[in-house]
Amino acid sequence: SDAVDRILVGAEPPRVVAEIRCPVRLHLGRLIPAPGETTDAESGRRTGHSWRFELTTDALALSQEVTEAVLTYGLPFFERLHSLTAMRAWIVQARAKRAVLFPENIQIAIIDDLLGEHEAAALLLNELYAAYASKGYTAGEETIIGVAERLQIDLPHPSDRLS
């Protein structure tokens, strides 16, 4: 979402956004079911299909196969994430396996605020700020401080953490 990215970096998003800044990202091959498979593709439990390109690869056939995968699996996946609420639900489900310091947590706080859940956003940003600070991750701290300022959320002053 442009709104999420705008708050994350404090500027208009570029035409092409770095993958790490995308709140929703999933390897296309993980959406493709194996023969006879019935598990949920979006859970990330699949090992997924991947494509190899070598000097002997038929580039036309490979491009047709990837295009078909995008049309059959990729676009329907993103169509289901048409709202901030749907995007937030997918991120929460996908991050369940990850640590609190994972960048998507900042994006969840932004989405919460955009959905009118200012207190939930403030709580999450304060938790993230404390976690990043305790680990000494200054780059993460700076991002959280910037997002908090843009969302008008108060974070503890650095000197408050020393006591």
Coordinates of N, CA and C in Angstrom, one line a residue, residues 4-155:
V4 N 1.0 2.9 3.5 CA 1.9 2.3 4.5 C 3.3 2.7 4.2
D5 N 3.7 2.6 2.9 CA 5.1 2.9 2.5 C 5.4 4.4 2.8
R6 N 4.5 5.3 2.5 CA 4.6 6.7 2.8 C 4.9 7.0 4.2
I7 N 4.2 6.3 5.1 CA 4.4 6.5 6.6 C 5.7 5.8 7.0
L8 N 6.0 4.7 6.4 CA 7.2 4.0 6.8 C 8.5 4.8 6.5
V9 N 8.5 5.4 5.3 CA 9.8 6.1 5.0 C 9.6 7.7 5.0
G10 N 8.4 8.2 5.2 CA 8.3 9.6 5.3 C 8.3 10.3 4.0
A11 N 8.1 9.7 2.9 CA 8.2 10.3 1.6 C 7.3 9.5 0.6
E12 N 7.0 10.1 -0.5 CA 6.3 9.3 -1.6 C 7.0 8.1 -2.0
P13 N 6.4 7.0 -2.1 CA 7.1 5.8 -2.5 C 7.6 5.8 -3.9
P14 N 8.7 5.2 -4.2 CA 9.2 5.2 -5.5 C 8.4 4.3 -6.4
R15 N 8.6 4.3 -7.7 CA 7.8 3.5 -8.6 C 8.0 2.0 -8.3
V16 N 9.3 1.7 -8.0 CA 9.6 0.3 -7.7 C 10.1 0.3 -6.2
V17 N 9.5 -0.5 -5.4 CA 9.8 -0.5 -3.9 C 10.7 -1.7 -3.6
A18 N 11.7 -1.5 -2.8 CA 12.5 -2.6 -2.4 C 11.7 -3.7 -1.7
E19 N 12.0 -4.9 -2.0 CA 11.2 -6.0 -1.4 C 11.1 -6.0 0.1
I20 N 12.1 -5.6 0.8 CA 12.1 -5.6 2.3 C 11.0 -4.6 2.8
R21 N 10.7 -3.6 2.0 CA 9.7 -2.6 2.4 C 8.2 -3.0 2.0
C22 N 8.1 -4.2 1.3 CA 6.8 -4.6 0.9 C 6.2 -5.4 2.1
P23 N 5.0 -5.0 2.6 CA 4.4 -5.7 3.7 C 4.0 -7.1 3.4
V24 N 3.7 -7.3 2.1 CA 3.2 -8.7 1.7 C 4.2 -9.2 0.6
R25 N 4.9 -10.2 0.9 CA 5.8 -10.8 0.0 C 5.8 -12.3 0.2
L26 N 5.8 -13.1 -0.9 CA 5.8 -14.5 -0.8 C 6.3 -15.1 -2.1
H27 N 7.2 -16.0 -2.0 CA 7.8 -16.6 -3.2 C 6.6 -17.3 -4.1
L28 N 6.5 -16.9 -5.3 CA 5.5 -17.4 -6.2 C 5.4 -18.9 -6.2
G29 N 6.5 -19.6 -6.1 CA 6.5 -21.0 -6.2 C 5.8 -21.7 -5.0
R30 N 5.7 -20.9 -3.8 CA 5.0 -21.4 -2.7 C 3.5 -21.4 -2.8
L31 N 3.0 -20.7 -3.8 CA 1.5 -20.7 -4.1 C 1.1 -21.9 -5.0
I32 N 2.1 -22.5 -5.6 CA 1.7 -23.6 -6.5 C 1.7 -24.9 -5.8
P33 N 0.5 -25.6 -5.8 CA 0.4 -26.8 -5.1 C 1.1 -28.0 -5.8
A34 N 1.7 -28.8 -5.0 CA 2.3 -30.1 -5.6 C 1.1 -31.0 -6.0
P35 N 1.4 -31.9 -6.9 CA 0.3 -32.8 -7.3 C -0.3 -33.5 -6.0
G36 N -1.6 -33.4 -5.9 CA -2.3 -34.1 -4.7 C -2.2 -33.3 -3.4
E37 N -1.6 -32.2 -3.4 CA -1.5 -31.4 -2.2 C -2.8 -30.6 -1.9
T38 N -3.1 -30.6 -0.6 CA -4.3 -29.9 -0.2 C -4.0 -28.9 0.9
T39 N -2.8 -28.7 1.3 CA -2.5 -27.7 2.4 C -2.7 -26.3 1.9
D40 N -2.8 -25.4 2.8 CA -3.0 -23.9 2.5 C -1.8 -23.4 1.9
A41 N -1.8 -22.9 0.7 CA -0.6 -22.3 0.0 C -0.1 -21.1 0.8
E42 N -0.9 -20.3 1.3 CA -0.5 -19.1 1.9 C 0.2 -19.3 3.3
S43 N 0.1 -20.5 3.8 CA 0.7 -20.7 5.1 C 2.2 -20.7 5.1
G44 N 2.8 -20.8 3.9 CA 4.2 -20.8 3.8 C 4.9 -22.2 4.2
R45 N 4.0 -23.2 4.4 CA 4.6 -24.5 4.8 C 5.1 -25.3 3.6
R46 N 4.8 -24.8 2.4 CA 5.3 -25.5 1.2 C 6.7 -25.2 1.0
T47 N 7.4 -26.2 0.4 CA 8.7 -25.9 0.0 C 8.7 -25.1 -1.3
G48 N 7.6 -25.3 -2.1 CA 7.4 -24.5 -3.3 C 8.1 -24.9 -4.5
H49 N 7.6 -24.4 -5.6 CA 8.2 -24.7 -6.9 C 9.2 -23.6 -7.2
S50 N 10.3 -24.0 -7.9 CA 11.2 -22.9 -8.3 C 11.6 -23.2 -9.7
W51 N 12.1 -22.2 -10.4 CA 12.5 -22.3 -11.8 C 14.0 -22.1 -11.9
R52 N 14.6 -22.9 -12.7 CA 16.0 -22.8 -13.0 C 16.2 -22.3 -14.4
F53 N 17.2 -21.4 -14.5 CA 17.5 -20.9 -15.8 C 19.0 -21.2 -16.0
E54 N 19.3 -21.9 -17.1 CA 20.6 -22.3 -17.4 C 20.8 -22.0 -18.9
L55 N 22.0 -22.1 -19.4 CA 22.3 -21.9 -20.8 C 21.4 -22.7 -21.7
T56 N 21.1 -23.9 -21.3 CA 20.3 -24.8 -22.1 C 18.8 -24.7 -21.9
T57 N 18.4 -23.8 -21.1 CA 16.9 -23.6 -20.8 C 16.2 -23.0 -22.0
D58 N 15.1 -23.5 -22.3 CA 14.2 -22.9 -23.3 C 13.6 -21.6 -22.7
A59 N 14.1 -20.5 -23.0 CA 13.7 -19.2 -22.4 C 12.2 -18.9 -22.6
L60 N 11.7 -19.2 -23.8 CA 10.3 -19.0 -24.2 C 9.4 -19.9 -23.3
A61 N 9.7 -21.1 -23.2 CA 8.9 -22.1 -22.4 C 8.9 -21.7 -21.0
L62 N 10.1 -21.3 -20.5 CA 10.2 -20.9 -19.1 C 9.4 -19.6 -18.8
S63 N 9.5 -18.7 -19.7 CA 8.7 -17.4 -19.5 C 7.2 -17.7 -19.6
Q64 N 6.8 -18.6 -20.4 CA 5.4 -18.9 -20.5 C 4.9 -19.6 -19.2
E65 N 5.8 -20.5 -18.6 CA 5.4 -21.2 -17.4 C 5.3 -20.2 -16.2
V66 N 6.3 -19.3 -16.1 CA 6.2 -18.3 -15.1 C 5.0 -17.4 -15.2
T67 N 4.8 -16.9 -16.4 CA 3.6 -16.1 -16.7 C 2.3 -16.8 -16.3
E68 N 2.2 -18.0 -16.6 CA 1.0 -18.8 -16.3 C 0.9 -18.9 -14.7
A69 N 2.0 -19.1 -14.1 CA 2.0 -19.2 -12.6 C 1.5 -17.8 -12.0
V70 N 2.0 -16.7 -12.5 CA 1.6 -15.4 -12.0 C 0.1 -15.2 -12.2
L71 N -0.4 -15.6 -13.4 CA -1.8 -15.4 -13.7 C -2.7 -16.3 -12.9
T72 N -2.3 -17.6 -12.7 CA -3.1 -18.6 -12.0 C -3.0 -18.5 -10.5
Y73 N -1.8 -18.2 -10.0 CA -1.6 -18.2 -8.5 C -1.3 -16.9 -7.9
G74 N -0.4 -16.1 -8.6 CA 0.0 -14.8 -8.0 C -1.1 -13.8 -8.0
L75 N -1.7 -13.5 -9.1 CA -2.7 -12.4 -9.1 C -3.9 -12.8 -8.2
P76 N -4.4 -14.0 -8.2 CA -5.5 -14.3 -7.3 C -5.1 -14.1 -5.8
F77 N -3.9 -14.5 -5.5 CA -3.4 -14.3 -4.1 C -3.5 -12.8 -3.8
F78 N -3.0 -11.9 -4.6 CA -3.0 -10.5 -4.3 C -4.4 -9.9 -4.4
E79 N -5.2 -10.4 -5.2 CA -6.6 -9.9 -5.3 C -7.3 -10.1 -3.9
R80 N -7.0 -11.2 -3.2 CA -7.6 -11.4 -1.9 C -7.1 -10.4 -0.8
L81 N -6.0 -9.7 -1.1 CA -5.4 -8.8 -0.2 C -5.8 -7.3 -0.6
H82 N -7.0 -7.1 -1.0 CA -7.4 -5.8 -1.6 C -7.6 -4.7 -0.5
S83 N -7.6 -5.1 0.7 CA -7.9 -4.1 1.8 C -6.8 -4.1 2.8
L84 N -6.7 -3.0 3.6 CA -5.7 -3.0 4.7 C -6.0 -4.1 5.7
T85 N -7.3 -4.4 5.9 CA -7.7 -5.4 6.9 C -7.2 -6.8 6.4
A86 N -7.4 -7.1 5.2 CA -6.9 -8.3 4.6 C -5.4 -8.4 4.6
M87 N -4.8 -7.3 4.3 CA -3.3 -7.3 4.3 C -2.8 -7.5 5.7
R88 N -3.4 -6.8 6.7 CA -2.9 -7.0 8.0 C -3.1 -8.4 8.5
A89 N -4.2 -9.1 8.2 CA -4.5 -10.4 8.6 C -3.4 -11.4 8.0
W90 N -3.1 -11.2 6.7 CA -2.1 -12.0 6.1 C -0.7 -11.8 6.8
I91 N -0.3 -10.6 7.0 CA 1.0 -10.3 7.6 C 1.0 -10.9 9.0
V92 N 0.0 -10.8 9.8 CA 0.0 -11.4 11.2 C 0.1 -12.9 11.1
Q93 N -0.6 -13.5 10.2 CA -0.5 -15.0 10.0 C 0.9 -15.4 9.6
A94 N 1.4 -14.7 8.6 CA 2.8 -15.0 8.1 C 3.9 -14.8 9.1
R95 N 3.7 -13.8 9.9 CA 4.8 -13.5 10.8 C 4.8 -14.3 12.1
A96 N 3.7 -15.1 12.3 CA 3.6 -15.9 13.5 C 4.8 -16.7 13.8
K97 N 5.6 -17.1 12.8 CA 6.8 -17.9 13.0 C 8.0 -17.0 13.2
R98 N 7.9 -15.7 13.2 CA 9.0 -14.9 13.2 C 9.2 -14.1 14.5
A99 N 10.3 -13.6 14.8 CA 10.6 -12.8 16.0 C 9.9 -11.5 16.0
V100 N 9.8 -10.9 17.2 CA 9.1 -9.6 17.3 C 9.9 -8.5 16.5
L101 N 11.1 -8.7 16.3 CA 11.9 -7.6 15.6 C 11.8 -7.6 14.1
F102 N 11.0 -8.5 13.6 CA 10.8 -8.6 12.1 C 10.2 -7.3 11.6
P103 N 10.7 -6.7 10.5 CA 10.2 -5.4 10.0 C 8.7 -5.3 9.8
E104 N 8.0 -6.4 9.4 CA 6.6 -6.4 9.2 C 5.8 -5.9 10.4
N105 N 6.4 -6.0 11.6 CA 5.7 -5.5 12.8 C 5.5 -4.0 12.7
I106 N 6.5 -3.3 12.2 CA 6.3 -1.8 12.0 C 5.2 -1.6 11.0
Q107 N 5.1 -2.3 10.0 CA 4.0 -2.2 9.0 C 2.7 -2.5 9.6
I108 N 2.6 -3.5 10.5 CA 1.4 -3.8 11.1 C 0.9 -2.6 12.0
A109 N 1.9 -2.0 12.7 CA 1.5 -0.8 13.5 C 1.0 0.3 12.6
I110 N 1.6 0.5 11.5 CA 1.1 1.5 10.5 C -0.3 1.2 10.1
I111 N -0.5 0.0 9.7 CA -1.9 -0.4 9.2 C -2.9 -0.3 10.3
D112 N -2.5 -0.7 11.6 CA -3.4 -0.5 12.7 C -3.8 1.0 12.8
D113 N -2.9 1.9 12.7 CA -3.2 3.3 12.8 C -4.1 3.7 11.6
L114 N -3.8 3.3 10.4 CA -4.6 3.7 9.3 C -6.1 3.1 9.4
L115 N -6.2 2.0 10.2 CA -7.5 1.4 10.4 C -8.2 2.0 11.6
G116 N -7.6 3.1 12.2 CA -8.2 3.8 13.3 C -7.9 3.2 14.7
E117 N -7.0 2.2 14.7 CA -6.6 1.6 15.9 C -5.3 2.2 16.5
H118 N -5.4 3.5 16.8 CA -4.2 4.3 17.2 C -3.5 3.7 18.5
E119 N -4.3 3.3 19.4 CA -3.8 2.7 20.7 C -3.0 1.4 20.4
A120 N -3.5 0.6 19.6 CA -2.9 -0.7 19.2 C -1.5 -0.4 18.5
A121 N -1.6 0.6 17.6 CA -0.4 1.0 16.9 C 0.7 1.5 17.9
A122 N 0.2 2.3 18.8 CA 1.2 2.9 19.8 C 1.8 1.8 20.7
L123 N 1.0 0.9 21.1 CA 1.5 -0.2 21.9 C 2.5 -1.0 21.2
L124 N 2.2 -1.4 19.9 CA 3.2 -2.2 19.1 C 4.4 -1.4 18.9
L125 N 4.4 -0.1 18.5 CA 5.6 0.6 18.3 C 6.4 0.8 19.5
N126 N 5.8 1.0 20.7 CA 6.5 1.0 21.9 C 7.2 -0.3 22.3
E127 N 6.5 -1.4 22.0 CA 7.1 -2.7 22.2 C 8.3 -2.9 21.3
L128 N 8.1 -2.6 20.0 CA 9.2 -2.7 19.1 C 10.4 -1.8 19.4
Y129 N 10.1 -0.6 19.8 CA 11.2 0.4 20.2 C 12.0 -0.2 21.3
A130 N 11.3 -0.7 22.4 CA 12.0 -1.3 23.5 C 12.9 -2.5 23.1
A131 N 12.3 -3.3 22.2 CA 13.0 -4.5 21.8 C 14.2 -4.2 20.9
Y132 N 14.1 -3.2 20.0 CA 15.2 -2.8 19.2 C 16.3 -2.2 20.0
A133 N 15.8 -1.3 20.9 CA 16.8 -0.6 21.8 C 17.6 -1.6 22.7
S134 N 16.9 -2.6 23.2 CA 17.6 -3.6 24.1 C 18.6 -4.4 23.3
K135 N 18.4 -4.5 22.0 CA 19.4 -5.2 21.2 C 20.4 -4.3 20.6
G136 N 20.3 -3.0 20.7 CA 21.2 -2.1 20.1 C 21.1 -1.9 18.6
Y137 N 19.9 -2.2 18.1 CA 19.7 -2.0 16.6 C 19.3 -0.6 16.3
T138 N 20.3 0.3 16.1 CA 20.0 1.7 15.9 C 19.3 2.0 14.7
A139 N 19.5 1.3 13.6 CA 18.8 1.5 12.3 C 17.3 1.2 12.5
G140 N 17.0 0.2 13.2 CA 15.6 -0.1 13.5 C 15.0 0.9 14.4
E141 N 15.7 1.4 15.4 CA 15.2 2.4 16.3 C 14.9 3.6 15.5
E142 N 15.7 4.0 14.6 CA 15.5 5.3 13.8 C 14.2 5.2 13.0
T143 N 14.0 4.0 12.4 CA 12.8 3.8 11.6 C 11.6 3.9 12.5
I144 N 11.6 3.2 13.6 CA 10.5 3.3 14.6 C 10.2 4.7 15.0
I145 N 11.3 5.4 15.4 CA 11.1 6.8 15.8 C 10.4 7.7 14.7
G146 N 10.9 7.5 13.5 CA 10.3 8.2 12.4 C 8.8 7.9 12.1
V147 N 8.5 6.6 12.2 CA 7.1 6.2 12.0 C 6.3 6.7 13.2
A148 N 6.8 6.6 14.4 CA 6.0 7.1 15.5 C 5.7 8.6 15.4
E149 N 6.7 9.4 15.0 CA 6.5 10.8 14.8 C 5.4 11.1 13.7
R150 N 5.5 10.3 12.6 CA 4.5 10.6 11.5 C 3.1 10.2 12.0
L151 N 3.0 9.2 12.9 CA 1.7 8.8 13.4 C 1.3 9.5 14.7
Q152 N 2.2 10.4 15.1 CA 1.9 11.2 16.4 C 1.8 10.3 17.6
I153 N 2.7 9.4 17.7 CA 2.8 8.4 18.8 C 4.0 8.8 19.6
D154 N 3.8 8.9 20.9 CA 4.9 9.2 21.8 C 5.7 7.9 22.2
L155 N 7.0 8.0 22.1 CA 7.9 6.9 22.5 C 8.6 7.4 23.7

